[in-house]
GROMACS .gro file of C-alpha atoms in nm:
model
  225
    1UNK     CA    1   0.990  -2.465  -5.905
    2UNK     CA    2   1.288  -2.460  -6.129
    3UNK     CA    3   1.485  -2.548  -5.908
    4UNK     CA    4   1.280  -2.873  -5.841
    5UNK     CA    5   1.306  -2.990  -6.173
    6UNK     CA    6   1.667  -2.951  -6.227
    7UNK     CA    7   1.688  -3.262  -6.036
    8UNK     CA    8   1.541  -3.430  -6.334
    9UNK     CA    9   1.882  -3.392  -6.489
   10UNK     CA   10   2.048  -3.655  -6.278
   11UNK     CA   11   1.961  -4.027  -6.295
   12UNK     CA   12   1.700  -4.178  -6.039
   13UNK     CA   13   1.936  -4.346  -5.845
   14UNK     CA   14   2.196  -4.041  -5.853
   15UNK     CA   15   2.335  -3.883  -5.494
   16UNK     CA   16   2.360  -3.513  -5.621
   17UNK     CA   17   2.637  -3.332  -5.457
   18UNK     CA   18   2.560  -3.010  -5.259
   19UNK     CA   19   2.840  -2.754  -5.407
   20UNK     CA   20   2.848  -2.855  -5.787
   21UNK     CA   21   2.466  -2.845  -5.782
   22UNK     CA   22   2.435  -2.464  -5.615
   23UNK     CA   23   2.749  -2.360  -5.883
   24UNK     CA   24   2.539  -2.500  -6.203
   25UNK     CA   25   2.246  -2.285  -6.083
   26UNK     CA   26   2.459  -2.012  -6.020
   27UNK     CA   27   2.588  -2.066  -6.413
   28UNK     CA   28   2.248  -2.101  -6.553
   29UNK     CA   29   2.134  -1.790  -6.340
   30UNK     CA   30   1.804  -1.957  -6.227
   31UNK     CA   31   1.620  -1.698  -5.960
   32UNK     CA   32   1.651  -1.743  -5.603
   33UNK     CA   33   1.425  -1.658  -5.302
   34UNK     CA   34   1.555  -1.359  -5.107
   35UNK     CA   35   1.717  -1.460  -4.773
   36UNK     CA   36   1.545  -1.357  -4.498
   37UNK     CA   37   1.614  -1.533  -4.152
   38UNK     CA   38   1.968  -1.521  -4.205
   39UNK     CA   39   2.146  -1.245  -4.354
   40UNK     CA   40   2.468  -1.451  -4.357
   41UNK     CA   41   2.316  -1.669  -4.579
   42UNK     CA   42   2.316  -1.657  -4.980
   43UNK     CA   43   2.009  -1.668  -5.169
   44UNK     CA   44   2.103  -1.984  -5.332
   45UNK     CA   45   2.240  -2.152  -5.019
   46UNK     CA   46   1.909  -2.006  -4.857
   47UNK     CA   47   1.687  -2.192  -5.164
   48UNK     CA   48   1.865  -2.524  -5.069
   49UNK     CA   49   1.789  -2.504  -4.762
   50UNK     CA   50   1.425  -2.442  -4.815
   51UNK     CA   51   1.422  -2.742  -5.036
   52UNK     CA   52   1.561  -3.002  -4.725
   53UNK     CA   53   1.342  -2.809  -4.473
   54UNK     CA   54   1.032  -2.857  -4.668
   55UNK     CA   55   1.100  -3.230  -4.693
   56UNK     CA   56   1.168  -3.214  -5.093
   57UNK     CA   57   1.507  -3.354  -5.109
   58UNK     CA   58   1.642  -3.599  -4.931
   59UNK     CA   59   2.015  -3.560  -4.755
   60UNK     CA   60   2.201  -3.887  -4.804
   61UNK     CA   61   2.553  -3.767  -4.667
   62UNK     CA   62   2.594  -3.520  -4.366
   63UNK     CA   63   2.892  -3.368  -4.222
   64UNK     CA   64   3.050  -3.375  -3.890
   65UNK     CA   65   2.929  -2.973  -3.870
   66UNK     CA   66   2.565  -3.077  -3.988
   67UNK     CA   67   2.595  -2.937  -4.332
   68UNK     CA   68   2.450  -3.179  -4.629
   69UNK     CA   69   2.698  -3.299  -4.893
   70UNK     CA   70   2.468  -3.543  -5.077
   71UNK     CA   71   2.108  -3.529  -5.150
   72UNK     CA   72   1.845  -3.661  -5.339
   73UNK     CA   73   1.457  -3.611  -5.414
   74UNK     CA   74   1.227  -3.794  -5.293
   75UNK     CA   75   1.076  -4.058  -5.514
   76UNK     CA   76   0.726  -3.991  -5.469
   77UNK     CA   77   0.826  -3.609  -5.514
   78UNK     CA   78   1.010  -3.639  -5.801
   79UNK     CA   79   0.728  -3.909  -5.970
   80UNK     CA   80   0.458  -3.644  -5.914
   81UNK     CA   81   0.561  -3.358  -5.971
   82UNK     CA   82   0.875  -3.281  -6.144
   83UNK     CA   83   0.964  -3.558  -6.412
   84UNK     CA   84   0.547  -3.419  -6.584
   85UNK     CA   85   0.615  -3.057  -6.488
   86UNK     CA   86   0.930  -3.062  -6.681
   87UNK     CA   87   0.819  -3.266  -6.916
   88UNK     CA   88   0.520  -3.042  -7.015
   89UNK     CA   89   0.712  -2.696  -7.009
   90UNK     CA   90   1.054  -2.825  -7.243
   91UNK     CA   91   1.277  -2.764  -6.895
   92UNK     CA   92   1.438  -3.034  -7.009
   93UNK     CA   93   1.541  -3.282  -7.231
   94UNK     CA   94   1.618  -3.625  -7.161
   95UNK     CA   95   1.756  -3.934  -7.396
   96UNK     CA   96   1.797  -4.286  -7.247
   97UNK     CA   97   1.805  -4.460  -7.548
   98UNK     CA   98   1.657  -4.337  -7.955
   99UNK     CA   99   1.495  -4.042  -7.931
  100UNK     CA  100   1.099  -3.998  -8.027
  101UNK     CA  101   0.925  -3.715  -8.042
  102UNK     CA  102   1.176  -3.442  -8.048
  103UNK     CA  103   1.045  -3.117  -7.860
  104UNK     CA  104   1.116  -2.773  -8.063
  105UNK     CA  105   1.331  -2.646  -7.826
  106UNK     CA  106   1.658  -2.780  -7.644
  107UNK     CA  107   1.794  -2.617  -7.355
  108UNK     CA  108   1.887  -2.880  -7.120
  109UNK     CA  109   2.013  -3.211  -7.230
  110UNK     CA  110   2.057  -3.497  -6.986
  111UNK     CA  111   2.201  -3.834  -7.146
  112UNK     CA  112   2.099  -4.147  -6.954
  113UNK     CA  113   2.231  -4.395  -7.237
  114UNK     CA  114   2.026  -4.732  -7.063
  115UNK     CA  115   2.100  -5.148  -7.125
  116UNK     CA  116   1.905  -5.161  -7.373
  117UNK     CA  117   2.122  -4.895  -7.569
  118UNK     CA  118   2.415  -5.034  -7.467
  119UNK     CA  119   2.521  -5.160  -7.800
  120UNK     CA  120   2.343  -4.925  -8.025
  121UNK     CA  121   2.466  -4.546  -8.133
  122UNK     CA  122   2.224  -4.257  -7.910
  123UNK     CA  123   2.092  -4.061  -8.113
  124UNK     CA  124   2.047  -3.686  -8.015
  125UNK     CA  125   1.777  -3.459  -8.126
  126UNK     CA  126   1.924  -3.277  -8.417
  127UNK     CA  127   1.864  -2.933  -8.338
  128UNK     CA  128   2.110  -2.833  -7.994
  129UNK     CA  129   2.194  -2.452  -8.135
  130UNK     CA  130   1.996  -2.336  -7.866
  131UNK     CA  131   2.139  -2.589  -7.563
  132UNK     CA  132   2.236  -2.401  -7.217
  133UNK     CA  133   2.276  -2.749  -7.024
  134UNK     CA  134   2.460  -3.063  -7.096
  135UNK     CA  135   2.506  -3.334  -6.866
  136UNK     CA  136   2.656  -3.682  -6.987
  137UNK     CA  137   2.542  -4.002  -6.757
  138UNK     CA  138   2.703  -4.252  -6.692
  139UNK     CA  139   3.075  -4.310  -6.781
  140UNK     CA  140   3.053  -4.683  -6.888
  141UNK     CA  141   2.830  -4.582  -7.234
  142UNK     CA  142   3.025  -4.297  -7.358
  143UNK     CA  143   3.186  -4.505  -7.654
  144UNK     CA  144   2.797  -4.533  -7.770
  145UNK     CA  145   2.822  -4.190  -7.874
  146UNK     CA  146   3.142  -3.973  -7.823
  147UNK     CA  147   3.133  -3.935  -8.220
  148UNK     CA  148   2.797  -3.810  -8.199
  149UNK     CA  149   2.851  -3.504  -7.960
  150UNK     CA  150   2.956  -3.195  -8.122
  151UNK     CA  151   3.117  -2.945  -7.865
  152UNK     CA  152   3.254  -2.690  -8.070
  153UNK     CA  153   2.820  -2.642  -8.204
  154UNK     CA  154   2.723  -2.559  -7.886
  155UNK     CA  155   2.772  -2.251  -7.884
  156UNK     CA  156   2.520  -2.112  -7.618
  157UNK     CA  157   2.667  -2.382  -7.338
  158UNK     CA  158   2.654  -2.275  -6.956
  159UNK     CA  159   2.678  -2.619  -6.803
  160UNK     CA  160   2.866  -2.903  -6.880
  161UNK     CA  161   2.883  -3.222  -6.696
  162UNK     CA  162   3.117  -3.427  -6.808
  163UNK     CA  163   3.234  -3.532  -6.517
  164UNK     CA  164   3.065  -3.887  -6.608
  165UNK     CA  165   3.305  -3.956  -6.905
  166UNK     CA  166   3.554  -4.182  -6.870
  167UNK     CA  167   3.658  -4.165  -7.272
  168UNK     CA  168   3.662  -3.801  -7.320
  169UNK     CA  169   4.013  -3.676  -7.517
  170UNK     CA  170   4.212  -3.402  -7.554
  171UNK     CA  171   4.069  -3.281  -7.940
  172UNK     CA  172   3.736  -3.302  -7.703
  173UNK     CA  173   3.845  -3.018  -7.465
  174UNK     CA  174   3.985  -2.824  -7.723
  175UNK     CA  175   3.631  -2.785  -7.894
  176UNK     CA  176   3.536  -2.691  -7.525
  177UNK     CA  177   3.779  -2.418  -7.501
  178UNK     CA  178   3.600  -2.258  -7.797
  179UNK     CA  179   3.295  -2.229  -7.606
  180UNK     CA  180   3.303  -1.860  -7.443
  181UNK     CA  181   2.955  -1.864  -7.255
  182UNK     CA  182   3.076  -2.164  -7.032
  183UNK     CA  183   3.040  -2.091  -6.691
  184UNK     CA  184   3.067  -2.444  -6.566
  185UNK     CA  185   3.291  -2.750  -6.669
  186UNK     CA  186   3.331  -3.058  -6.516
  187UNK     CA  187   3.553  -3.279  -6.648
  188UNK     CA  188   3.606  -3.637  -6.630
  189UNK     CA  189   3.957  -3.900  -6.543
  190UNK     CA  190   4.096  -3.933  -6.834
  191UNK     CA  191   4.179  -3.514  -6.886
  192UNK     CA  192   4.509  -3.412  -6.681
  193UNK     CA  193   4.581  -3.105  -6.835
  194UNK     CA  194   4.458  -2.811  -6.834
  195UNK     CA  195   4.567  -2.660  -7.193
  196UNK     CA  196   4.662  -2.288  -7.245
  197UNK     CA  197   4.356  -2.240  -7.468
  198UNK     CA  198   4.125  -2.224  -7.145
  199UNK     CA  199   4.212  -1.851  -7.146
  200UNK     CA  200   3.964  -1.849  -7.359
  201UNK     CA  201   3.635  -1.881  -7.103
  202UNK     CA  202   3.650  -1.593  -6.957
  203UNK     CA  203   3.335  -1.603  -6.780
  204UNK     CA  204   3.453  -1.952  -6.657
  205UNK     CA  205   3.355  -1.979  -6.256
  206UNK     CA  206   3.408  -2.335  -6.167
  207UNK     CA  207   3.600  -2.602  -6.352
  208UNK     CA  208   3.592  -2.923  -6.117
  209UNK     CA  209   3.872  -3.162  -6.242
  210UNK     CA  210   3.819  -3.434  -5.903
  211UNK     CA  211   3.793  -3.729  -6.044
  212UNK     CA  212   4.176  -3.674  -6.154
  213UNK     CA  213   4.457  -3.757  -5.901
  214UNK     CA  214   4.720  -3.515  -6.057
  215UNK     CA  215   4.588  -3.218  -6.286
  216UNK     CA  216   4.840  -2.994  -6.479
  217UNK     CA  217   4.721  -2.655  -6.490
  218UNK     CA  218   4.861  -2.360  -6.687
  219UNK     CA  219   4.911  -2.017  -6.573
  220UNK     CA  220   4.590  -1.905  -6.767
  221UNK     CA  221   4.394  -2.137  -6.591
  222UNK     CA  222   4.483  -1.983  -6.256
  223UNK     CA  223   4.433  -1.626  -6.410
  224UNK     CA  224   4.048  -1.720  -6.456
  225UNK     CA  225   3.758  -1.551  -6.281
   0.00000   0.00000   0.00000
């Protein structure tokens, strides 16, 4: 089920790529089925499988070898079953404009800033000590509230998406490299370099830097796990 509603994280209209999606719930160490037809198969690869087969996502992009690079749910799965499921049980947290009712606990934070934000700061829940998850949509709104996130608070980080942010700066990713739990960082265009303070995340296992032509990486970059 979990890993139903951590499609709630993306935008409606999103096409979730395969890889980055299996490698954020590898970081957040959500529970896979066993593999069982084929051995050859991991459990998470396995899970995603399951999820296409049983008609709950959608593949969008294919392969010349058959294998699904872009997904999405479908509508009428998504609608009735995982935007009230996660609601109900705090899986996660989502802002698309001021904030109501803030739930007790954050663990997953997913920023939609929408139109009607567009010229007004977001305003995050106030308590994020506890946040696993955060995933910043979409890169035109990010001026709305680059002030307002706090990286170097975030202490208990897995995920981060910002892959999104087309205004994120250097003093951002040096807050980042203070955060020792991350085991996933995506980062958006405007970062090419990779500073020597990244030896820092040493449980680091993918940092996805794609939407840069040219990245400058350090030694201690390549030295990561």
């Amino acid at each position: 089920q979990d890993l139903l509603l951590y499609f709630c994280m993306f935008p409606c209209d999103h096409l979730v790529r395969r890889n980055p999606l299996i490698r954020r719930w590898l970081a957040e160490e959500i529970v896979f089925i066993e593999p069982e037809e084929d051995a050859r198969s991991s459990p998470e690869e396995v899970a995603f499988n399951t999820l296409i087969n049983r008609n709950i996502i959608q593949p969008v992009q294919v392969s010349n070898t058959g294998k699904v690079k872009r997904c999405r749910p479908y509508e009428i799965m998504l609608d009735s079953v995982s935007r009230k499921k996660s609601a109900s049980n705090n899986f996660i947290t989502l802002v698309c404009g001021r904030t109501g009712h803030e739930p007790p606990c954050v663990r997953r934070l997913s920023l939609h800033p929408n139109r009607a934000a567009a010229n007004r700061r977001l305003k995050l829940p106030k308590d994020l000590s506890r946040l696993r998850t955060l995933a910043v949509f979409p890169a035109a709104n990010l001026d709305n509230y680059k002030d307002t996130l706090k990286f170097a608070k975030y202490e208990l980080l897995r995920v981060l998406d910002l892959k999104e942010c087309s205004h994120l700066e250097e003093k951002h990713l040096r807050d980042i490299c203070g955060l020792l739990l991350l085991k996933y960082l995506s980062l958006g265009e405007t970062i090419g370099k990779v500073p020597q303070k990244i030896r820092n995340l040493q449980r680091l296992e993918t940092l996805d830097m794609r939407r840069t032509e040219t990245v400058e990486l350090c030694l201690e970059a390549l030295q990561l796990p």
